[in-house]
Amino acid sequence: MQASEQPIRVLVAKPGLDGHDRGAKVVAAALRDAGMEVIYGGLHQTADRIVEMAIQEDVDAVGLSILSGAHMTLFPKVRALLSEAGGGHILLTGGGIIPQEDMDALAEQGVGRLFGPGTTLQQLVDYIRDEVSNRRAAARS
Amino acid sequence: MTTVDRVTNASFEAWKAAYDRARQRDVPFETVSSAPVLPLTTPADLSGTDADAEIGLPGQFPYTRGPYASMYRTRLWTMRQFAGFGTSIDTNKRYHYLLDHGQTGLSVAFDLPTLMGYDSDHPRSEGEVGKCGVAIASLADMETLFDGIPLSDVTTSMTINSPAAIIWAMYLVTAQKQGTKLDQLGGTTQNDILKEYTAQKEFIFPPAPSMRLVIDTMEFATKHTPRWHPVSVSGYHIREAGSTAAQELAFTLADGFAYVVAAIERGLDVDSFAPRLSFFFNSHVDFFEEIAKFRAARRVYAKRMRDKYGAKNERSLMLRFHTQTAGCSLTAQQPLNNIVRTTWEALAGVLGGTQSLHTNSMDETLALPTEHAAKVALRTQQLIAYESGVANTIDPLAGSYFIEDLTNKMEASANEIFDQIDEHGGVVPAIEKGWFQREIAAAAYHYQRELDAGQQIIVGVNKFVEQGDDTKLDTLFIGPEAEREQLERLAKVRRERSQGAVDGALERIRTDAASSVNMMPAFMQASEAYCTLGEMIDVLRDEFGTYTEAPAF
């Protein structure tokens, strides 16, 4: 089954005003090197623009990097807009400076796993691969 | 060096044979910047170094050993903890707390809307107000921020870049309203736009008008605020974005020289402004590499300023810098270890001769620091200053074969990188081609892959990992009420000010922006009229246009 799978498409973006893009770029390069098709959305994107790109590019997952403390506003907003735009199946994940309590609260709102400092690139690759293949399998059944 | 004769070839060969016979640990012996490290340095490694010319004495060209003759024997470095969160009321309380605990200078962290020139009530500010710094939308917020703090007595550093000229204007007006004369004011505006394009990415306008604003502040400072440092040329963010130590050094100095050239082109005499330029470096975990970087920075700068830019005043040749320990070296895992990392990073800054220092708090990979964590960070500096004994003598590591060799290597790397920048046509063309951005991203990715492969070690992350580490730190929580209060404060300002004065001041900004006059007086007039930051920036956005970066990784 794995062999016939389409490559996983991921949008990596920086929402809001935060410009710290080291993490986003490192993750984008790692996902690319793991064989995924990566669309790097660049800096200072609004939630609307991120969702528009995700739908246009027909991605399986959206990864947001937020180090500014605005995660409790931005993740739910992107999640809601994605679902409204017919992207309910798209995995929304990400990382940054996000306290555990906030990660838990966001998980309850339908946001996927969020990763903090110290995460290995392999953990991210494995998570996205597993989660996307589960979602694809669910969509087929 | 005369000592070179003491190591004979025979004894060196004997050592080398013994070394080669010994078992060596199976680790890459390299710095955190992936630079190889020799097992031993000897006088032979310094045989080409003229110690008098290259190392010299403190307070003397090329200032390798320090900018001042007496260094910490006269005055310790300024302990300057960067702080800001919530509203100006919240941050004002933190400043009083830090000053009461022996902090000797203030350092303002602004929130992202302020850094990007949006008012707190702009739609793009939603969720970001007061989160990673203090919200300053108008003079009213600035007045509250320094309430009860006489600006004639403290020095203030402000980490602000794209809107720096306007925020500085608000500060100047606040000081005047306190009864302080402009020529009494001491402090620093970061105001380093070039590294925003390369690393921190908080840019608004294209490079040319941004540079014009920087030079406006330099020109104004030269005439009116002789104790103010209008630009703090910053490598900190370049390093945090993932560069190596040598890249941090070279990119930062190259940015500094770009301001020097632009100010000379404005018609300023290099010796009229260069004494007020200052620098800001990162202190990362690789102890000796960092010390060498600081020492090399002074030497490279002094030589270029004299030989290439024609500076004659010795104060124009002395590089003075602020240091902050490396935020990117801190871990969310086993966070108490961060106190220890920060301690030796701070020590490297002190042994490198820093003029001021910020030590990070243990909880900064989780949130902005709590009061308790910020106090431990400040105490770390006080322990180094008053207990370790390192401040008793000047540049104690000078003459170490290893340190001097590393310092030479840093200088050589910086010169090589300057040549590469020149090949791209200079700093601004290299920014526009995305060259710096690609170099930094490549270094960051290289490091992360070494980390994942176990070639770089971070305790608690890829070695000595504890499953279910239950160290829980209390973290600072900035709730939605800060944003709500700030919106109320801003609405009140808009209600109570004179609309006529606001319109007139904004019109003057438009006229001045379209001409080539110095914009500082217009920004001060608008600040006094309680124009908001966003209103002023919007006029400039109209006149100057905005900058977007081509996304690439």
XYZ file of C-alpha atoms in Angstrom:
694
model
C 0.000 0.000 0.000
C 2.773 2.383 0.972
C 4.438 2.119 -2.455
C 1.397 3.304 -4.394
C 0.739 6.255 -2.070
C 0.906 9.756 -3.493
C 3.660 11.852 -1.936
C 2.502 13.729 1.134
C 1.980 17.436 0.473
C 2.631 19.837 3.338
C 2.232 23.591 3.635
C 4.680 25.139 6.107
C 3.851 28.713 7.061
C 4.423 31.471 9.577
C 1.127 33.087 10.587
C 0.798 36.407 12.353
C 3.500 39.007 12.795
C 6.309 36.800 14.109
C 9.353 36.695 11.835
C 11.427 34.014 13.585
C 11.607 31.576 10.691
C 14.540 29.330 11.660
C 12.307 26.511 12.830
C 9.924 26.739 9.895
C 12.759 26.604 7.377
C 14.568 23.741 9.094
C 11.341 21.751 9.246
C 10.523 22.526 5.602
C 13.950 21.279 4.520
C 13.622 18.125 6.624
C 10.172 17.244 5.265
C 11.450 17.810 1.734
C 14.445 15.557 2.366
C 12.050 12.920 3.735
C 10.351 12.828 0.323
C 7.373 15.072 1.016
C 6.265 17.862 -1.281
C 6.687 21.024 0.705
C 5.093 24.369 -0.038
C 6.760 27.050 2.053
C 4.255 29.829 2.544
C 6.693 32.380 3.868
C 6.338 35.042 6.516
C 3.605 37.186 8.022
C 0.686 35.260 6.567
C -2.908 35.832 7.631
C -5.089 32.870 8.553
C -7.192 33.482 5.429
C -4.180 33.408 3.153
C -2.831 30.225 4.743
C -6.140 28.438 4.254
C -6.381 29.683 0.677
C -2.906 28.291 -0.062
C -3.710 24.992 1.654
C -6.840 24.455 -0.444
C -5.248 25.632 -3.707
C -2.245 23.383 -3.197
C -4.418 20.455 -2.089
C -2.171 19.659 0.847
C -2.499 16.824 3.338
C -1.097 18.810 6.217
C -0.472 22.362 7.320
C 2.394 23.065 9.716
C 2.431 26.433 11.468
C 5.367 27.829 13.391
C 4.451 30.326 16.117
C 6.947 31.688 18.614
C 5.116 34.872 19.504
C 2.606 33.658 22.066
C -0.330 34.185 19.709
C -0.951 30.437 19.257
C -4.264 30.383 21.137
C -5.670 32.836 18.610
C -4.007 31.643 15.405
C -4.358 27.833 15.564
C -8.131 27.818 16.255
C -8.658 30.440 13.575
C -6.814 28.442 10.900
C -8.524 25.213 12.038
C -11.990 26.764 11.740
C -11.300 28.402 8.387
C -9.810 25.184 6.989
C -12.921 23.235 7.910
C -15.192 25.915 6.467
C -13.249 25.822 3.216
C -13.721 22.065 2.835
C -10.371 21.189 4.336
C -11.697 19.368 7.363
C -9.518 16.377 6.455
C -6.321 18.439 6.437
C -4.032 17.838 9.398
C -3.157 21.048 11.228
C 0.056 20.674 13.197
C 2.935 22.930 14.139
C 5.298 24.062 16.806
C 6.940 26.875 18.655
C 7.025 28.273 22.155
C 3.775 26.740 23.359
C 3.122 25.637 26.944
C 1.836 22.080 27.456
C -1.534 23.268 28.840
C -2.094 25.253 25.662
C -1.126 22.261 23.506
C -3.707 20.185 25.361
C -6.385 22.837 24.977
C -5.684 23.166 21.261
C -5.806 19.373 20.805
C -9.365 19.464 22.134
C -10.185 22.001 19.435
C -9.101 19.646 16.653
C -5.523 20.807 16.270
C -3.001 17.996 15.796
C 0.129 17.458 17.814
C 2.258 20.517 18.457
C 5.989 20.279 18.953
C 8.239 22.290 21.218
C 11.980 22.869 21.417
C 14.076 19.707 21.428
C 11.935 17.812 18.919
C 13.932 15.776 16.422
C 13.253 16.125 12.728
C 12.529 12.383 12.571
C 9.727 12.750 15.146
C 8.041 15.330 12.927
C 8.455 13.280 9.775
C 7.087 10.147 11.494
C 4.138 11.988 12.978
C 3.064 13.600 9.730
C 3.566 10.384 7.760
C 1.507 8.288 10.224
C -1.207 10.850 10.688
C -1.644 11.511 6.975
C -1.728 7.824 6.092
C -4.353 7.227 8.807
C -6.437 10.050 7.429
C -6.078 8.771 3.868
C -7.085 5.277 4.969
C -10.090 6.685 6.820
C -11.128 8.635 3.730
C -10.966 5.458 1.591
C -12.979 3.278 3.953
C 56.358 35.533 20.002
C 59.696 34.713 21.616
C 58.214 31.733 23.457
C 58.083 29.902 20.170
C 61.640 28.632 20.631
C 60.729 26.847 23.838
C 58.803 24.141 22.071
C 61.368 22.248 20.102
C 60.378 20.142 17.183
C 61.623 17.068 19.027
C 59.436 17.585 22.073
C 56.441 18.408 19.901
C 56.977 15.267 17.835
C 57.189 13.230 21.037
C 53.939 14.704 22.275
C 52.282 14.058 18.921
C 53.375 10.418 18.983
C 52.040 9.979 22.517
C 48.797 11.699 21.569
C 48.347 9.482 18.535
C 48.912 6.368 20.656
C 46.256 7.436 23.144
C 42.678 6.366 22.673
C 40.488 9.256 21.580
C 36.842 9.620 22.379
C 34.657 8.858 19.396
C 33.128 12.313 19.050
C 33.694 15.015 16.457
C 35.988 17.512 18.114
C 34.324 20.602 16.775
C 32.637 23.750 18.034
C 28.897 24.306 18.094
C 29.525 26.109 14.772
C 30.988 22.862 13.377
C 34.490 24.370 13.245
C 37.234 21.782 13.898
C 39.180 22.167 17.146
C 42.868 21.253 17.480
C 43.799 18.888 20.304
C 46.534 21.279 21.386
C 47.779 24.695 20.424
C 51.368 25.692 20.924
C 53.471 28.783 20.306
C 54.080 27.431 16.802
C 50.442 28.185 15.957
C 51.109 31.829 16.788
C 54.478 32.096 15.116
C 53.156 34.511 12.500
C 51.405 36.720 15.050
C 52.999 40.003 16.074
C 51.735 40.094 19.650
C 52.277 43.816 20.157
C 50.430 44.725 16.985
C 47.647 42.148 17.133
C 47.016 41.640 20.849
C 48.409 44.811 22.369
C 46.964 46.335 25.504
C 43.463 47.263 26.623
C 42.379 50.709 25.512
C 44.940 50.653 22.708
C 44.632 49.848 19.028
C 43.481 47.310 17.863
C 41.588 46.905 21.158
C 41.762 43.088 21.126
C 42.101 43.167 24.933
C 39.258 45.606 25.508
C 38.100 49.071 24.523
C 39.114 50.699 27.796
C 42.380 50.818 29.712
C 40.851 49.849 33.055
C 37.778 47.801 32.026
C 35.919 46.215 34.971
C 38.405 47.654 37.490
C 36.629 50.976 36.917
C 33.097 49.854 36.260
C 31.438 46.474 35.951
C 29.392 45.768 32.884
C 25.831 47.082 32.929
C 23.389 44.398 34.011
C 20.595 44.990 31.602
C 17.732 42.499 31.597
C 15.432 42.722 28.598
C 11.832 42.881 29.772
C 8.393 43.767 28.552
C 4.947 42.207 28.529
C 1.306 43.121 28.674
C 0.446 46.777 29.004
C 2.806 49.602 29.899
C 1.370 49.421 33.434
C 2.447 45.748 33.808
C 5.925 46.392 32.434
C 6.443 49.540 34.503
C 5.912 47.374 37.607
C 8.524 44.848 36.388
C 11.029 47.685 35.792
C 10.579 48.980 39.316
C 11.076 45.410 40.586
C 14.298 44.913 38.584
C 15.720 48.297 39.599
C 14.892 47.542 43.224
C 16.925 44.284 42.936
C 20.062 45.956 41.678
C 19.619 46.006 37.911
C 21.579 48.932 36.515
C 19.910 49.666 33.176
C 16.554 49.140 31.502
C 15.864 47.237 28.317
C 12.479 47.358 26.628
C 10.939 44.387 24.830
C 8.057 45.489 22.602
C 5.185 43.314 21.440
C 4.946 42.227 17.816
C 2.302 44.761 16.756
C 4.601 47.545 17.989
C 7.628 45.963 16.295
C 5.700 45.744 13.031
C 4.152 49.205 13.281
C 0.533 48.200 13.912
C -1.633 49.775 16.587
C -3.017 47.456 19.246
C -6.496 47.783 17.706
C -5.417 46.840 14.164
C -6.978 43.552 12.943
C -3.526 42.047 12.394
C -2.702 42.663 16.065
C -5.426 40.348 17.337
C -3.988 37.839 19.798
C -0.515 39.420 19.740
C -1.020 42.466 21.977
C 1.350 42.376 24.947
C 2.311 38.754 24.278
C 6.027 38.881 23.599
C 6.686 42.368 24.872
C 4.952 45.526 25.926
C 2.364 47.227 23.726
C 3.261 50.840 22.887
C 0.763 52.505 20.597
C 1.255 56.163 21.511
C 3.109 58.602 23.723
C 0.582 57.835 26.489
C 1.907 54.253 26.725
C 5.506 55.470 26.740
C 4.752 57.915 29.562
C 3.203 55.112 31.626
C 6.093 52.754 30.862
C 8.581 55.104 32.554
C 6.299 56.449 35.243
C 8.342 57.058 38.391
C 11.627 56.269 36.612
C 13.709 59.416 36.007
C 15.127 59.098 32.501
C 17.970 61.419 33.447
C 19.295 58.724 35.824
C 18.828 55.395 34.034
C 20.023 54.318 30.631
C 17.444 52.573 28.480
C 17.941 50.150 25.652
C 15.052 49.695 23.241
C 14.814 46.680 20.970
C 12.964 48.284 18.124
C 13.880 48.333 14.464
C 11.520 49.226 11.611
C 9.622 51.819 13.700
C 12.726 52.781 15.726
C 12.806 56.454 14.744
C 9.192 56.914 15.884
C 9.528 54.966 19.125
C 12.694 56.929 19.911
C 10.803 60.167 19.225
C 8.183 59.055 21.780
C 10.969 58.365 24.293
C 12.574 61.749 23.699
C 9.254 63.525 24.216
C 8.586 61.486 27.384
C 11.971 62.570 28.757
C 11.308 66.210 27.879
C 7.966 66.023 29.663
C 9.776 64.671 32.730
C 11.983 67.761 32.569
C 15.069 65.993 31.226
C 17.163 67.688 28.565
C 17.918 65.640 25.449
C 21.667 65.944 25.922
C 21.374 64.215 29.314
C 19.749 61.080 27.883
C 21.756 57.886 27.766
C 20.701 54.672 26.100
C 20.426 52.716 22.913
C 17.925 52.097 20.169
C 18.596 48.833 18.370
C 17.532 50.395 15.060
C 19.455 47.840 13.004
C 17.254 47.282 9.998
C 19.751 45.303 7.932
C 19.665 42.262 10.197
C 15.866 42.342 10.023
C 16.070 41.476 6.341
C 18.648 38.768 6.960
C 17.553 37.224 10.233
C 14.791 38.537 12.454
C 12.411 39.442 9.606
C 10.575 42.299 11.264
C 10.785 44.638 8.309
C 8.146 47.039 7.011
C 9.671 49.223 4.286
C 12.150 48.403 1.498
C 15.857 48.745 2.328
C 16.463 52.227 0.856
C 13.874 54.231 2.861
C 14.639 52.081 5.911
C 18.301 53.052 5.669
C 17.294 56.691 5.302
C 15.419 56.522 8.625
C 18.425 54.926 10.332
C 20.725 57.653 9.056
C 18.163 60.297 10.151
C 18.443 59.019 13.713
C 22.247 58.948 13.533
C 22.332 62.506 12.260
C 19.861 63.695 14.903
C 21.781 61.934 17.682
C 25.042 63.512 16.551
C 23.507 66.951 16.947
C 21.136 66.608 19.913
C 21.772 63.498 22.041
C 25.519 63.054 22.431
C 25.100 60.276 25.036
C 22.675 58.188 22.964
C 23.652 55.182 20.855
C 21.279 55.460 17.895
C 22.156 52.070 16.380
C 23.088 48.793 18.018
C 24.368 46.653 15.198
C 23.122 43.232 16.102
C 24.486 39.780 15.527
C 22.303 38.279 18.222
C 19.383 37.563 15.915
C 21.621 36.344 13.117
C 23.002 33.718 15.502
C 19.595 32.803 16.863
C 18.438 32.312 13.276
C 21.078 29.614 13.013
C 24.307 31.162 11.760
C 27.748 30.037 12.863
C 29.869 32.181 15.168
C 32.017 33.382 12.268
C 28.943 34.293 10.212
C 27.490 36.175 13.161
C 30.713 38.133 13.489
C 31.147 38.907 9.805
C 27.526 39.616 8.912
C 27.183 41.944 11.882
C 30.331 43.913 11.210
C 29.398 44.127 7.512
C 26.031 45.623 8.527
C 27.855 48.092 10.761
C 30.133 49.170 7.939
C 27.090 49.591 5.669
C 25.697 52.160 8.142
C 29.075 53.876 8.264
C 29.157 54.172 4.478
C 25.554 55.424 4.335
C 26.205 58.054 7.004
C 29.344 59.236 5.221
C 27.292 59.476 2.027
C 24.810 61.660 3.951
C 27.700 64.053 4.527
C 28.480 63.180 8.131
C 32.085 63.056 9.254
C 32.899 59.492 10.312
C 34.362 60.711 13.598
C 31.181 62.621 14.411
C 28.968 59.522 14.593
C 31.198 56.441 14.879
C 31.889 56.926 18.622
C 28.159 56.352 19.235
C 27.793 53.156 17.191
C 27.435 50.095 19.368
C 27.140 46.367 18.793
C 25.173 43.475 20.183
C 26.371 39.872 20.108
C 25.102 36.473 21.116
C 26.980 34.366 23.634
C 26.396 30.760 22.696
C 27.445 27.556 24.461
C 30.892 27.107 22.927
C 32.878 28.915 25.574
C 36.220 29.597 23.885
C 34.792 30.149 20.417
C 32.613 32.926 21.826
C 35.451 34.606 23.708
C 37.551 34.538 20.544
C 34.649 36.009 18.578
C 34.342 38.971 20.938
C 38.068 39.663 20.921
C 38.288 39.325 17.133
C 35.289 41.648 16.701
C 37.175 44.515 18.332
C 40.306 43.916 16.305
C 38.618 43.534 12.909
C 36.475 46.603 13.522
C 39.335 48.834 14.642
C 41.468 47.933 11.642
C 38.706 48.484 9.081
C 37.439 51.686 10.638
C 40.914 53.173 10.545
C 42.214 51.757 7.292
C 39.110 51.600 5.117
C 36.766 54.267 6.479
C 39.355 56.826 7.555
C 38.327 57.179 11.208
C 40.893 59.092 13.230
C 39.246 59.609 16.632
C 40.221 56.615 18.735
C 36.677 56.368 20.088
C 35.558 55.692 16.517
C 37.792 52.627 16.436
C 36.667 51.001 19.685
C 33.944 48.434 19.281
C 31.702 48.390 22.325
C 29.045 45.742 22.689
C 26.130 44.318 24.583
C 25.858 40.567 25.018
C 22.858 38.322 25.480
C 23.196 34.646 26.279
C 21.856 32.338 23.578
C 18.110 31.815 23.759
C 18.422 29.058 21.186
C 20.725 27.067 23.486
C 18.046 26.704 26.153
C 15.977 23.565 26.458
C 12.404 22.889 27.429
C 13.628 19.560 28.838
C 15.151 19.684 32.348
C 14.815 23.469 32.351
C 16.886 24.036 35.498
C 19.938 23.138 33.388
C 19.347 26.398 31.552
C 20.621 28.321 34.582
C 23.938 26.509 34.231
C 24.207 27.049 30.466
C 23.414 30.704 30.906
C 26.107 31.024 33.567
C 29.000 29.997 31.339
C 27.600 31.856 28.352
C 27.515 34.979 30.521
C 31.034 34.231 31.727
C 32.202 34.048 28.101
C 30.680 37.481 27.515
C 32.508 38.880 30.527
C 35.823 37.251 29.586
C 35.273 38.655 26.110
C 34.984 42.149 27.596
C 31.305 42.975 27.135
C 29.997 46.423 28.170
C 26.551 45.171 29.138
C 24.871 41.831 29.537
C 21.481 40.168 29.489
C 21.243 36.700 30.977
C 18.283 34.606 29.817
C 15.869 33.099 32.269
C 15.505 29.350 32.693
C 11.896 29.343 31.503
C 12.277 31.153 28.186
C 11.699 28.121 25.975
C 8.283 27.920 27.596
C 7.078 31.522 27.847
C 8.250 34.980 28.827
C 10.070 34.834 32.161
C 8.330 34.938 35.493
C 9.537 37.425 38.079
C 11.306 34.612 39.946
C 13.103 33.258 36.873
C 14.146 36.776 35.862
C 15.599 37.342 39.327
C 17.690 34.157 39.178
C 19.017 35.302 35.805
C 20.011 38.674 37.236
C 21.584 36.986 40.273
C 23.681 34.884 37.881
C 25.378 38.051 36.667
C 25.832 39.327 40.199
C 27.483 36.022 41.212
C 29.913 36.286 38.306
C 30.623 39.926 39.109
C 31.049 39.689 42.861
C 32.067 36.096 43.662
C 33.947 34.508 40.759
C 36.846 36.944 40.795
C 36.945 37.216 37.003
C 36.310 40.953 37.051
C 39.472 41.660 39.020
C 41.836 41.586 36.074
C 41.631 42.637 32.446
C 41.332 40.120 29.583
C 42.767 37.210 31.600
C 42.781 34.801 28.654
C 45.098 36.901 26.494
C 48.227 35.038 25.567
C 46.564 31.638 25.751
C 47.840 29.898 22.631
C 44.394 28.457 22.055
C 42.467 31.706 22.552
C 44.856 33.763 20.449
C 44.850 31.171 17.674
C 41.044 31.046 17.719
C 40.918 34.843 17.696
C 43.187 34.892 14.632
C 41.018 32.282 12.922
C 37.872 34.285 13.655
C 39.463 37.354 12.120
C 40.506 35.408 9.017
C 37.001 33.929 8.624
C 35.422 37.364 8.945
C 37.686 38.754 6.225
C 36.831 35.851 3.917
C 33.128 36.437 4.458
C 33.524 40.186 3.794
C 35.003 39.235 0.409
C 31.993 37.037 -0.340
C 29.623 39.884 0.540
C 31.588 42.198 -1.757
C 31.256 39.629 -4.549
C 27.477 39.936 -4.171
C 27.733 43.714 -4.525
C 27.526 44.622 -0.835
C 25.089 44.081 2.004
C 21.845 45.370 0.472
C 22.256 43.603 -2.907
C 23.146 40.386 -1.050
C 19.945 40.773 1.007
C 17.895 41.318 -2.124
C 19.381 38.169 -3.662
C 18.529 36.230 -0.500
C 22.181 35.289 -0.012
C 22.417 35.927 3.737
C 19.071 34.243 4.278
C 20.207 31.095 2.436
C 23.569 30.993 4.229
C 21.886 31.228 7.621
C 19.178 28.673 6.810
C 21.806 26.230 5.521
C 23.846 26.574 8.720
C 20.718 26.078 10.851
C 19.741 22.931 8.955
C 23.298 21.572 9.113
C 23.315 22.025 12.889
C 19.902 20.395 13.346
C 21.021 17.368 11.316
C 24.202 17.061 13.373
C 22.067 17.227 16.474
C 19.714 14.547 15.208
C 22.720 12.376 14.313
C 24.171 12.782 17.800
C 27.211 14.677 16.511
C 26.198 17.661 18.579
C 25.008 16.970 22.096
C 22.390 18.775 24.116
C 21.984 17.367 27.601
C 18.395 16.427 28.265
C 17.527 16.496 24.565
C 19.687 13.882 22.862
C 21.768 12.605 25.793
C 20.884 11.964 29.424
C 17.253 12.170 28.426
C 14.803 11.588 31.251
C 11.553 9.928 30.394
C 8.699 11.693 32.108
C 10.852 14.559 33.309
C 8.501 16.124 35.793
C 10.258 19.433 36.362
C 7.394 21.847 36.091
C 8.129 25.527 36.115
C 5.487 28.094 36.766
C 5.207 30.203 33.632
C 4.081 33.726 33.048
C 0.611 33.757 31.570
C -0.523 36.813 29.684
C -4.263 36.564 29.465
C -6.678 38.263 27.113
C -7.250 41.027 29.694
C -3.929 42.680 28.733
C -5.196 43.097 25.175
C -8.554 44.342 26.451
C -6.985 46.899 28.780
C -4.644 48.085 26.052
C -7.569 48.579 23.646
C -9.331 50.688 26.278
C -6.216 52.766 26.853
C -5.842 53.375 23.131
C -9.512 54.294 22.672
C -9.136 56.856 25.445
C -6.113 58.418 23.715
C -7.981 58.658 20.434
C -10.950 60.263 22.221
C -9.054 62.863 24.189
C -6.469 64.212 21.776
C -6.862 67.189 19.447
C -7.729 65.929 15.972
C -6.442 69.134 14.402
C -2.995 68.631 15.910
C -3.005 64.975 14.828
C -3.935 65.789 11.220
C -1.345 68.547 10.990
C 1.411 66.342 12.403
C 0.606 63.440 10.090
C 0.582 65.793 7.112
C 4.030 67.017 8.086
C 5.264 63.398 8.200
C 3.933 62.898 4.669
C 5.635 66.052 3.378
C 8.921 65.298 5.103
C 8.912 61.680 3.948
C 8.556 62.829 0.344
C 11.452 65.255 0.718
C 14.900 64.467 2.057
C 14.797 66.368 5.360
C 15.577 64.648 8.638
C 12.315 63.149 9.870
C 12.999 63.165 13.610
C 11.405 66.585 14.301
C 8.234 65.490 12.479
C 8.077 62.269 14.516
C 8.540 64.212 17.755
C 5.779 66.653 16.823
C 3.435 63.766 15.988
C 4.295 61.963 19.215
C 3.482 65.075 21.211
C 0.130 65.304 19.429
C -0.558 61.680 20.503
C -0.601 60.381 16.956
C -0.440 56.616 17.208
C 2.456 54.535 15.987
C 0.189 52.886 13.417
C -1.002 56.224 12.055
C 2.552 57.420 11.548
C 3.710 54.128 10.018
C 0.696 54.068 7.688
C 1.742 57.414 6.232
C 5.238 56.033 5.711
C 3.853 52.825 4.163
C 2.075 55.051 1.646
C 5.177 57.051 0.887
C 7.848 54.352 1.064
C 5.997 51.193 0.045
C 6.395 47.869 1.851
C 8.831 44.999 1.560
C 8.033 41.320 1.137
C 10.554 38.536 1.119
C 10.449 35.873 -1.581
C 9.660 32.707 0.396
C 12.508 30.206 0.154
C 14.002 27.534 2.365
